mmCIF file of C-alpha atoms and ligand atoms in Angstrom:
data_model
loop_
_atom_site.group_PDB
_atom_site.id
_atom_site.type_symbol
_atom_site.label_atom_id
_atom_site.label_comp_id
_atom_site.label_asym_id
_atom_site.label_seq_id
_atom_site.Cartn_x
_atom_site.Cartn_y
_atom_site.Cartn_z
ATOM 1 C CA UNK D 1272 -205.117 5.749 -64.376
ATOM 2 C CA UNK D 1273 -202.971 5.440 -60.969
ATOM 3 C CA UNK D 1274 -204.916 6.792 -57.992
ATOM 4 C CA UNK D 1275 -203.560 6.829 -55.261
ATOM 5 C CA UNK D 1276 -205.775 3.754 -53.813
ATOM 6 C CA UNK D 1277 -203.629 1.798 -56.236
ATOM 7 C CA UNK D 1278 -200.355 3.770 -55.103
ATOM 8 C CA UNK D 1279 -201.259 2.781 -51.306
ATOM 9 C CA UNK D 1280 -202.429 -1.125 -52.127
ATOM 10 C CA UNK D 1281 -199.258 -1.597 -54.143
ATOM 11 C CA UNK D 1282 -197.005 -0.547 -51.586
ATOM 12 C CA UNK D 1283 -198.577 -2.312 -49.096
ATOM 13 C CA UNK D 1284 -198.709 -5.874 -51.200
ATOM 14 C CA UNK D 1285 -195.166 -5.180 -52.085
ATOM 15 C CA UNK D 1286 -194.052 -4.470 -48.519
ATOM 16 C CA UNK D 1287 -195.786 -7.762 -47.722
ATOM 17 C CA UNK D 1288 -194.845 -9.606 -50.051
ATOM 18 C CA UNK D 1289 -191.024 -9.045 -50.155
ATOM 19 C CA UNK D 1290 -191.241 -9.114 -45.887
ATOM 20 C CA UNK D 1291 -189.466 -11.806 -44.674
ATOM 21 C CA UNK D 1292 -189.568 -13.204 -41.097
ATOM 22 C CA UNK D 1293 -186.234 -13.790 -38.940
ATOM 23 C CA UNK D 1294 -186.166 -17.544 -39.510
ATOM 24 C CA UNK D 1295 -185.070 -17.983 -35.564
ATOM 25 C CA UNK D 1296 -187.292 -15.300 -34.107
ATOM 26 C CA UNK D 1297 -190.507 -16.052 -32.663
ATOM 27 C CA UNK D 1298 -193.205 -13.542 -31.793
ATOM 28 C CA UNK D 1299 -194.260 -14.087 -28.085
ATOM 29 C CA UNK D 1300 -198.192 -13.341 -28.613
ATOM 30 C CA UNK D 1301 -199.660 -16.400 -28.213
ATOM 31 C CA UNK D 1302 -202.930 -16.758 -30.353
ATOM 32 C CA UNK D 1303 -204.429 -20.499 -29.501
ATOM 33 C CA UNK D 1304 -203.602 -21.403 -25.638
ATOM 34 C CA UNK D 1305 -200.472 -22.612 -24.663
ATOM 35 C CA UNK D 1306 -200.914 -25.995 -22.870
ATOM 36 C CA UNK D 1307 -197.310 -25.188 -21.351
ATOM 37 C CA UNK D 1308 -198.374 -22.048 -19.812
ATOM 38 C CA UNK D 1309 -195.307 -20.712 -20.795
ATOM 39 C CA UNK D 1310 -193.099 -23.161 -19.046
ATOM 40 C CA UNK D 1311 -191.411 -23.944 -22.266
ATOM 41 C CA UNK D 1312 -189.489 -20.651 -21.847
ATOM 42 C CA UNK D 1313 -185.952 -22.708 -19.962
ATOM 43 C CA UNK D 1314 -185.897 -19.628 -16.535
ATOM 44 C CA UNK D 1315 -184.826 -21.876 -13.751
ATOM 45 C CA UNK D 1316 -188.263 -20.975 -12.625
ATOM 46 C CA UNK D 1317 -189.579 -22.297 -15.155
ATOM 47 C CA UNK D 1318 -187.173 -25.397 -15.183
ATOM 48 C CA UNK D 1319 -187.842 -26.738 -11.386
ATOM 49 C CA UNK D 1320 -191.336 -27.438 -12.882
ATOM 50 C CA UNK D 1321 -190.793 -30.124 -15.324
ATOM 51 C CA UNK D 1322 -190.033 -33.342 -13.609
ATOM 52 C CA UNK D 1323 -186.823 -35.257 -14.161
ATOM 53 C CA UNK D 1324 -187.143 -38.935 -14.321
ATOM 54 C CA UNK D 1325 -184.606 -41.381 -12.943
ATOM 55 C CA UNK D 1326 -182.572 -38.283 -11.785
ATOM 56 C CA UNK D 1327 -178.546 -38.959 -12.525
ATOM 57 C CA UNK D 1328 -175.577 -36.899 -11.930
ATOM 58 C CA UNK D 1329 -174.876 -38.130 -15.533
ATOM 59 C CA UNK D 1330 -177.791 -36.787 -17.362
ATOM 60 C CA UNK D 1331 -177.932 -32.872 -16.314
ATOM 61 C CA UNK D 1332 -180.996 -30.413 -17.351
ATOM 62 C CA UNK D 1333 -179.838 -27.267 -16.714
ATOM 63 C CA UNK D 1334 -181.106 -23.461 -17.444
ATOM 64 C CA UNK D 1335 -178.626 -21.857 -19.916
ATOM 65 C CA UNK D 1336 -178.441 -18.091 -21.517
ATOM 66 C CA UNK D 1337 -177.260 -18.460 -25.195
ATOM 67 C CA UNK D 1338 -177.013 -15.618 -26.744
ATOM 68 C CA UNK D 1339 -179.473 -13.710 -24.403
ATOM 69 C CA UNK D 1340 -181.737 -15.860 -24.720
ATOM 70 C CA UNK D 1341 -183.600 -18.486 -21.654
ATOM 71 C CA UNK D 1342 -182.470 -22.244 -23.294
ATOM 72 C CA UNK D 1343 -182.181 -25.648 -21.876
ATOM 73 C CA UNK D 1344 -179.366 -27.673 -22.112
ATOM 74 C CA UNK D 1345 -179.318 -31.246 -22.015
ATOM 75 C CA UNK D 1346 -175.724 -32.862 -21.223
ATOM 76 C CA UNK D 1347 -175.486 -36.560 -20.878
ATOM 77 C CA UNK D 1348 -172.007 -37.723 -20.054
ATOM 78 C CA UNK D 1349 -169.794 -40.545 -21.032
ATOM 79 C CA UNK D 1350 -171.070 -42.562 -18.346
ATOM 80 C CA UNK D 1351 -174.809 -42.382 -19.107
ATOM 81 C CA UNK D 1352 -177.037 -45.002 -20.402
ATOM 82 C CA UNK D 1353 -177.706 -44.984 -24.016
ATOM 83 C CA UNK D 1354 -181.247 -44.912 -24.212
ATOM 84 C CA UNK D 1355 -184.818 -43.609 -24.724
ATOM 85 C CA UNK D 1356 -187.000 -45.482 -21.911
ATOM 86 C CA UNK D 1357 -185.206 -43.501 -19.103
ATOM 87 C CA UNK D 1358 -183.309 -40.132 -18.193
ATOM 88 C CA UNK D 1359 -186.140 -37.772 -19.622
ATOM 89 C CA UNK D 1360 -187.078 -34.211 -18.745
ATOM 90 C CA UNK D 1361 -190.651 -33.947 -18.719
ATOM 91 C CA UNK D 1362 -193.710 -31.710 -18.899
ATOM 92 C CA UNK D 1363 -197.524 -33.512 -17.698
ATOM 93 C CA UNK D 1364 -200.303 -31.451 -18.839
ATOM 94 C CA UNK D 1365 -203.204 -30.636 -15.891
ATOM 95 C CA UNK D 1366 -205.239 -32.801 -18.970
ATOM 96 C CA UNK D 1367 -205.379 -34.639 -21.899
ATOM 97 C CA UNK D 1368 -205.237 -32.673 -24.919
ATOM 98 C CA UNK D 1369 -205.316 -32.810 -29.085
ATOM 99 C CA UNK D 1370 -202.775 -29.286 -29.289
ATOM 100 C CA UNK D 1371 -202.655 -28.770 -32.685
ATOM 101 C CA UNK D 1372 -199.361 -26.800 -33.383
ATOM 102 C CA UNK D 1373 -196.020 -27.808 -31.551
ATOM 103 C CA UNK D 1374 -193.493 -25.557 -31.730
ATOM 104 C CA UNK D 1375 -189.805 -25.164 -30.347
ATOM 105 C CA UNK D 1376 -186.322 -23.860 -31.342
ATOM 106 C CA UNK D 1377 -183.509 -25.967 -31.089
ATOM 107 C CA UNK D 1378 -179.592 -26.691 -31.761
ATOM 108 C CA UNK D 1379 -177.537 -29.891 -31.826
ATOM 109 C CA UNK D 1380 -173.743 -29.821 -30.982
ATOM 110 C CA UNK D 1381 -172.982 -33.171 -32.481
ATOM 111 C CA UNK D 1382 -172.532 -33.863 -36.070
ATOM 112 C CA UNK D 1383 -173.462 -37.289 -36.422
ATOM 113 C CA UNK D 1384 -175.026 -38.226 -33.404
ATOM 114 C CA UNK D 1385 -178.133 -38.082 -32.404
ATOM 115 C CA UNK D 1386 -178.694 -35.578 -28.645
ATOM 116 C CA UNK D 1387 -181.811 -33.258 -29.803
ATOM 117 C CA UNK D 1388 -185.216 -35.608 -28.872
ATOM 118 C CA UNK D 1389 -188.087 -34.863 -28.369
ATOM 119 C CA UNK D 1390 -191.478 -36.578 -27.998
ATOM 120 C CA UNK D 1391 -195.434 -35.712 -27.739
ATOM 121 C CA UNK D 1392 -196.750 -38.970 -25.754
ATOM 122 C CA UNK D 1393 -199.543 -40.254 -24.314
ATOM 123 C CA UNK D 1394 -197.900 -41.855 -20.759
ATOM 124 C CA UNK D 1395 -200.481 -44.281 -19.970
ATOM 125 C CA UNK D 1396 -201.033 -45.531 -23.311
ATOM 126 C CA UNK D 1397 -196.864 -45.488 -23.880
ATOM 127 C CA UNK D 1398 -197.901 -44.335 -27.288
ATOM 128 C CA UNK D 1399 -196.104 -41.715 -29.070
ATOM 129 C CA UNK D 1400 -197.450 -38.913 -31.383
ATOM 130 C CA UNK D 1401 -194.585 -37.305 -32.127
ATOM 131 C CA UNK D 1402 -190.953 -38.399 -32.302
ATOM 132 C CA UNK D 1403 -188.688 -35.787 -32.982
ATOM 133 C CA UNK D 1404 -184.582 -36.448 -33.231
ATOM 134 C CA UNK D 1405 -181.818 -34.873 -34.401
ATOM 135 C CA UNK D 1406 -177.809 -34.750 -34.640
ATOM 136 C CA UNK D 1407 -177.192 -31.479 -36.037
ATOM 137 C CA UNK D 1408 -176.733 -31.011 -39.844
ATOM 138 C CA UNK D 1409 -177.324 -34.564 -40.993
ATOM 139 C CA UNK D 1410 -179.895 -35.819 -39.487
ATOM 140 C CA UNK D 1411 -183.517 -34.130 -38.472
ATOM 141 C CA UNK D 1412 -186.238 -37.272 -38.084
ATOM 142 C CA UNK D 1413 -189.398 -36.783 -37.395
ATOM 143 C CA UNK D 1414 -191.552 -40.463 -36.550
ATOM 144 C CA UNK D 1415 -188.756 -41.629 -38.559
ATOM 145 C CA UNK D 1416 -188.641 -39.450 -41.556
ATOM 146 C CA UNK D 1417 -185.710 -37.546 -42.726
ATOM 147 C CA UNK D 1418 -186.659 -34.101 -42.773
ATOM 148 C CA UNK D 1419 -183.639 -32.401 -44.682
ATOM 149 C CA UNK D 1420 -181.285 -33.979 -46.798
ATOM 150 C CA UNK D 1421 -179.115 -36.899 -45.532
ATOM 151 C CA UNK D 1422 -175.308 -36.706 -45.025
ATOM 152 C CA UNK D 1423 -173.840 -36.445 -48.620
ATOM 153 C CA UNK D 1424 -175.739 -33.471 -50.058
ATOM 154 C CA UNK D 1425 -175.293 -31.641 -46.119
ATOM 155 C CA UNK D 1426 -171.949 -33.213 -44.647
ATOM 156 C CA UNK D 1427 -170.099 -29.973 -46.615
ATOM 157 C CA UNK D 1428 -172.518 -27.415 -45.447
ATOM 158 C CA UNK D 1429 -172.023 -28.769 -41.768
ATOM 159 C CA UNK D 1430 -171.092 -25.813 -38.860
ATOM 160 C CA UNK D 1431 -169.056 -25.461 -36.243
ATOM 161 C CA UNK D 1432 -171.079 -26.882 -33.839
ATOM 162 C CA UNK D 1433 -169.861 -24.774 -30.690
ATOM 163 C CA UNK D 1434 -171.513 -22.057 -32.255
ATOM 164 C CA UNK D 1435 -174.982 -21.287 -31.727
ATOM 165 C CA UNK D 1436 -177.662 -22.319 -34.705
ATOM 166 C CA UNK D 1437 -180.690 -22.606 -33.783
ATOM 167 C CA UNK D 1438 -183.751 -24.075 -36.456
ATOM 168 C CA UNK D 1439 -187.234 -23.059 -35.825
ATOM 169 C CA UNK D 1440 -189.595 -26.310 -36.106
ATOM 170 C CA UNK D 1441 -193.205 -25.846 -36.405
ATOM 171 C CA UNK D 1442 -195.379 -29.061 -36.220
ATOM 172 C CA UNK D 1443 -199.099 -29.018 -36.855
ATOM 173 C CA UNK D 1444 -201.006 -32.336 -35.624
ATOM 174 C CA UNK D 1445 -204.042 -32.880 -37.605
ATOM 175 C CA UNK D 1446 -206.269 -35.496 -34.997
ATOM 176 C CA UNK D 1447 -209.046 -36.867 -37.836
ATOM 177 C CA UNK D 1448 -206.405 -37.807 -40.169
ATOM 178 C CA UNK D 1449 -203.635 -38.972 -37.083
ATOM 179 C CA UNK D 1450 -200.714 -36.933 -39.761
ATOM 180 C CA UNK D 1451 -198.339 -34.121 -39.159
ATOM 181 C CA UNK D 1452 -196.873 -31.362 -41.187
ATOM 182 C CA UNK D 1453 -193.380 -30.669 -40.276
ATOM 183 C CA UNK D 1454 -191.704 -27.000 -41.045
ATOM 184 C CA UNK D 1455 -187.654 -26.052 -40.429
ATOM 185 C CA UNK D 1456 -187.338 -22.588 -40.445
ATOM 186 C CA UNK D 1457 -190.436 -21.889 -41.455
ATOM 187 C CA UNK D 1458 -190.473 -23.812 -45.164
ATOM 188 C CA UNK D 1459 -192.024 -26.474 -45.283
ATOM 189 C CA UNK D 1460 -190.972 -29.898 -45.245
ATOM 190 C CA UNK D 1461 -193.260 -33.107 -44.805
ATOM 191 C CA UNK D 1462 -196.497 -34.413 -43.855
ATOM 192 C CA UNK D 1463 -196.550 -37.577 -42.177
ATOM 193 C CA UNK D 1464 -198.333 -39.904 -39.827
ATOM 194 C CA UNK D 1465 -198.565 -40.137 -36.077
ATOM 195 C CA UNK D 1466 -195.739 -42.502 -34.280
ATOM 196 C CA UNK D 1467 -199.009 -44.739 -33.110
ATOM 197 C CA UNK D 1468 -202.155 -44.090 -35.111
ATOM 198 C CA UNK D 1469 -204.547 -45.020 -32.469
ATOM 199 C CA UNK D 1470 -203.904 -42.231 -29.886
ATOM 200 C CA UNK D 1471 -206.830 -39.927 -28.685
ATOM 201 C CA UNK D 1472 -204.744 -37.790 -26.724
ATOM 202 C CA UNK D 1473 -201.656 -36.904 -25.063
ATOM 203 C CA UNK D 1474 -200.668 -36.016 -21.740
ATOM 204 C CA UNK D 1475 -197.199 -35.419 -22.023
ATOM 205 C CA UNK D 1476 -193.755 -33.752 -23.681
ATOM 206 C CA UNK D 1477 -190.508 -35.333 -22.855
ATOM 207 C CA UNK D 1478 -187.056 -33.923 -24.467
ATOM 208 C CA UNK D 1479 -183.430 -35.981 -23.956
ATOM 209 C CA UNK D 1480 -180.309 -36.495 -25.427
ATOM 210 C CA UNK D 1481 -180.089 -40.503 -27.081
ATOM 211 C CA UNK D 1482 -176.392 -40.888 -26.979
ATOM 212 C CA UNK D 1483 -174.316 -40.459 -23.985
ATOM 213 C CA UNK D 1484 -171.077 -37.788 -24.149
ATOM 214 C CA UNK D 1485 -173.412 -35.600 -26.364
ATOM 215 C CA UNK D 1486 -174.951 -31.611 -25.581
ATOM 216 C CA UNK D 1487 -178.514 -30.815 -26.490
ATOM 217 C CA UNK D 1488 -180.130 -27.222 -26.738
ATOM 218 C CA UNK D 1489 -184.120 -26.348 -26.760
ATOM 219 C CA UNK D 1490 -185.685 -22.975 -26.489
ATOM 220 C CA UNK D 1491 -189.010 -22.110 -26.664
ATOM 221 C CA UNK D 1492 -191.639 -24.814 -26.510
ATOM 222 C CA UNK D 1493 -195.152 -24.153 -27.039
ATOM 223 C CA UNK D 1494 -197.779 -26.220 -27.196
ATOM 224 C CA UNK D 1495 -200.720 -24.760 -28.289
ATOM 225 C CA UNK D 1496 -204.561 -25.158 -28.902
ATOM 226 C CA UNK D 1497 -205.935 -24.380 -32.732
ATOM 227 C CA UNK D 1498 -205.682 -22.170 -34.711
ATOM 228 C CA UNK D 1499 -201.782 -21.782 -33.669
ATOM 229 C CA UNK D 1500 -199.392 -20.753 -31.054
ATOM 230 C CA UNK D 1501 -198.201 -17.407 -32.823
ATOM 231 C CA UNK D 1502 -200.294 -16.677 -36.233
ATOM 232 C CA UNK D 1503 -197.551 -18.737 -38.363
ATOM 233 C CA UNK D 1504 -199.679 -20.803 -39.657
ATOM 234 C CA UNK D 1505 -202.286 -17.364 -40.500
ATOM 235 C CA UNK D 1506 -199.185 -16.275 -42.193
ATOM 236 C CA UNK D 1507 -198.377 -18.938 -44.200
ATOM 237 C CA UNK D 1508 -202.275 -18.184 -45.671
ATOM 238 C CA UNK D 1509 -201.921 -14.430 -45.695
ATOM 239 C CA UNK D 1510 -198.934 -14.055 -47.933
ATOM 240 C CA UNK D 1511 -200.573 -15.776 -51.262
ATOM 241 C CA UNK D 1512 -203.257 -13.546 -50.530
ATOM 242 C CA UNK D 1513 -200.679 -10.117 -50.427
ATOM 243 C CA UNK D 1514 -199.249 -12.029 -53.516
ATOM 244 C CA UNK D 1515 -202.525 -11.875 -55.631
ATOM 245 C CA UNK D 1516 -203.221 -8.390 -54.640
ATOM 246 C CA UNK D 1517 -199.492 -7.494 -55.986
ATOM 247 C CA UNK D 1518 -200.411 -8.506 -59.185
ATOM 248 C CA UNK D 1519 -203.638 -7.253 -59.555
ATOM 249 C CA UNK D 1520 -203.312 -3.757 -58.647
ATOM 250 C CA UNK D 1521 -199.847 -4.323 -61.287
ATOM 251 C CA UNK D 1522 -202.097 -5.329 -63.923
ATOM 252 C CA UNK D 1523 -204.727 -2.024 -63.164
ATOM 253 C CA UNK D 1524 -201.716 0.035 -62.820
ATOM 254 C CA UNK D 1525 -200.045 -0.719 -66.292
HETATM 255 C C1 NAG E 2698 -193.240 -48.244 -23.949
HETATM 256 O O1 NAG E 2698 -193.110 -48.383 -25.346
HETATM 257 C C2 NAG E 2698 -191.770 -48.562 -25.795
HETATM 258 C C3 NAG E 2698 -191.766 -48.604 -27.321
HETATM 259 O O2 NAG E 2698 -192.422 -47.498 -27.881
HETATM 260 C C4 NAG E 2698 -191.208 -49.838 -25.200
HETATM 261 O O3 NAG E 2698 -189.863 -49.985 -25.615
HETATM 262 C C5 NAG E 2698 -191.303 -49.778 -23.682
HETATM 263 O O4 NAG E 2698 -190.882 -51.006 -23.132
HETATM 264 C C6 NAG E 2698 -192.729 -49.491 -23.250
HETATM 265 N N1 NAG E 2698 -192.759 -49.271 -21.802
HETATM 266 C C7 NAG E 2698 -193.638 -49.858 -21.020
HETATM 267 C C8 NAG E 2698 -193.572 -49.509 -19.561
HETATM 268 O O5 NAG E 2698 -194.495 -50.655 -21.435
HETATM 269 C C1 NAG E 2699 -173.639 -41.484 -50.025
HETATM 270 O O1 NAG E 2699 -172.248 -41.634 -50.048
HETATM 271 C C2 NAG E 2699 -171.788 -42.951 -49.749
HETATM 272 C C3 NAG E 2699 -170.273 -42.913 -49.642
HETATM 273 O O2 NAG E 2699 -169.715 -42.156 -50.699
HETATM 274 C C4 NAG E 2699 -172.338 -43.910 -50.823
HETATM 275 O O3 NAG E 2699 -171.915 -45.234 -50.535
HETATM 276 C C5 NAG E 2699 -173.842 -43.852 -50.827
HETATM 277 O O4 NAG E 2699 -174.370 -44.651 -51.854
HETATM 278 C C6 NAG E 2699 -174.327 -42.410 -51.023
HETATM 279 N N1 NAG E 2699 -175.781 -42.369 -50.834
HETATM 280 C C7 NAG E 2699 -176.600 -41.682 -51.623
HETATM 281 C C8 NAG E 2699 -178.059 -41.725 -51.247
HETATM 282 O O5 NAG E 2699 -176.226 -41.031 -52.593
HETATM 283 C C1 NAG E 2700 -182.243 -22.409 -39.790
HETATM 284 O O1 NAG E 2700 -181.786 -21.074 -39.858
HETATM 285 C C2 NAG E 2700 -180.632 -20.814 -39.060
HETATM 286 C C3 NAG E 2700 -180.355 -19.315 -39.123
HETATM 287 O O2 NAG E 2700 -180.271 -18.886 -40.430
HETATM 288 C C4 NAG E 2700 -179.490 -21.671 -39.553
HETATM 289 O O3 NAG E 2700 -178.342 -21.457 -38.745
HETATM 290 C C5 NAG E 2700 -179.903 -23.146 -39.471
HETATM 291 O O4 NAG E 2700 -178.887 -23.982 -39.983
HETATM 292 C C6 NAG E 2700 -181.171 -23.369 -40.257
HETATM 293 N N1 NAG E 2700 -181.621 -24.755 -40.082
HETATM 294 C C7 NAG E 2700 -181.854 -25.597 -41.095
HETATM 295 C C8 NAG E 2700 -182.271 -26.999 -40.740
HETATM 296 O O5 NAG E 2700 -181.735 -25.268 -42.261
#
């Protein structure tokens, strides 16, 4: 018999199930605390309060719209230094904290070369948690795992890099085991350890470019307390669960 319970709970599992979230969109309603305050959104506002370190008229941070939306772009010229120690933009928290999802949007204008970094540190122990790097479609690392599939299965699928394409990356940091899980666009992709496995804490975010003549993009940084910053990872749970239901009000239906 089909009531209309089953009508209702079908339509709502299907609905669920099939739904599919914009792989670049992000809601804004932050569900753990946001370390960042919301300072990861690139307004100039927000911008003047990250600190620049060894400030450069070769390395530029600067407040960008793409596409409508707040981004900050990282241009390091020809002249630069090629390097990691130096020519940061960073973000000290009031505290030291265990966040335990990381999340940001980002684009890399360079094929082979790598201009999208990022880092989770702790500065007075110089000890990195995360290391993220990229140069666009080849190359995604995170603490020195390749994240999507090296040059020769991607170096065909590669885009025109002047236009716009962002990748969502989620990163949950799980402090008793000192590993990561890494999602692109909301699949997921590894688990892996921390840079250092001996760090209590961090204090700090830092994004550059590595190379010099090369354009960097971010958008969107959050860095959030458990359970996550915007119910992704509640999501992830939810949908086997809307799955389940699918099938079992099939299987009362027919
Ligand atoms: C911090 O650590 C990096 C390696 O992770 C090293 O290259 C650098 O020299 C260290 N900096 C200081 C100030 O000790
Ligand atoms: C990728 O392609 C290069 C050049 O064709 C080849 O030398 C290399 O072995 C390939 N690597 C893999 C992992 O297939
Ligand atoms: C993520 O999705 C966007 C939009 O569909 C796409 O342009 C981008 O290449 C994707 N990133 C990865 C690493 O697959």
């Amino acid at each position: 018999m089909i009531s209309q319970i089953h009508i209702f709970l079908l339509f709502q599992a299907f609905i669920q199930v099939i739904a599919n979230t914009d792989q670049t969109q992000q809601t804004t309603a932050a569900i753990g605390v946001d370390y960042l305050n919301g300072q990861g959104t690139f307004t100039s506002t927000n911008l003047a309060l990250w600190q620049v370190d060894s400030p450069s008229p070769d390395v530029q941070f600067n407040s960008v719209d793409v596409n409508g939306v707040y981004s900050l772009q990282i241009v390091k010229s020809k002249g630069a230094p090629l390097t990691f120690l130096t020519h940061h933009l960073s973000y000290k928290f009031t505290e030291n904290i265990n966040p335990a999802h990381l999340m940001f949007n980002f684009y890399s204008t360079n094929v082979n070369t790598e201009d999208t970094n990022l880092r989770l540190l702790n500065s007075n122990l110089n000890k990195t948690v995360v290391l993220f790097r990229c140069g666009n479609a080849g190359f995604v690392r995170v603490n020195d795992n390749q994240m999507i599939d090296f040059y020769n299965s991607t170096i065909e699928e590669k885009q025109d890099p002047t236009v716009p394409s962002w990748t969502r990356c989620d990163i949950f940091l799980d402090w008793n085991s000192q590993s990561l899980r890494v999602y692109l666009n909301q699949t997921f992709k590894a688990e892996v350890s921390f840079y250092f496995n001996d760090v209590p804490n961090i204090d700090t975010i830092r994004v550059y470019n590595l190379k010099p003549s090369t354009m960097g993009y971010f958008q969107n940084i959050m860095v959030c307390a458990s359970p996550s910053c915007d119910g992704f990872l509640s999501s992830l749970l939810i949908k086997p669960v809307w799955s389940c239901l699918l099938i079992i009000t099939l299987l009362l239906i027919f």
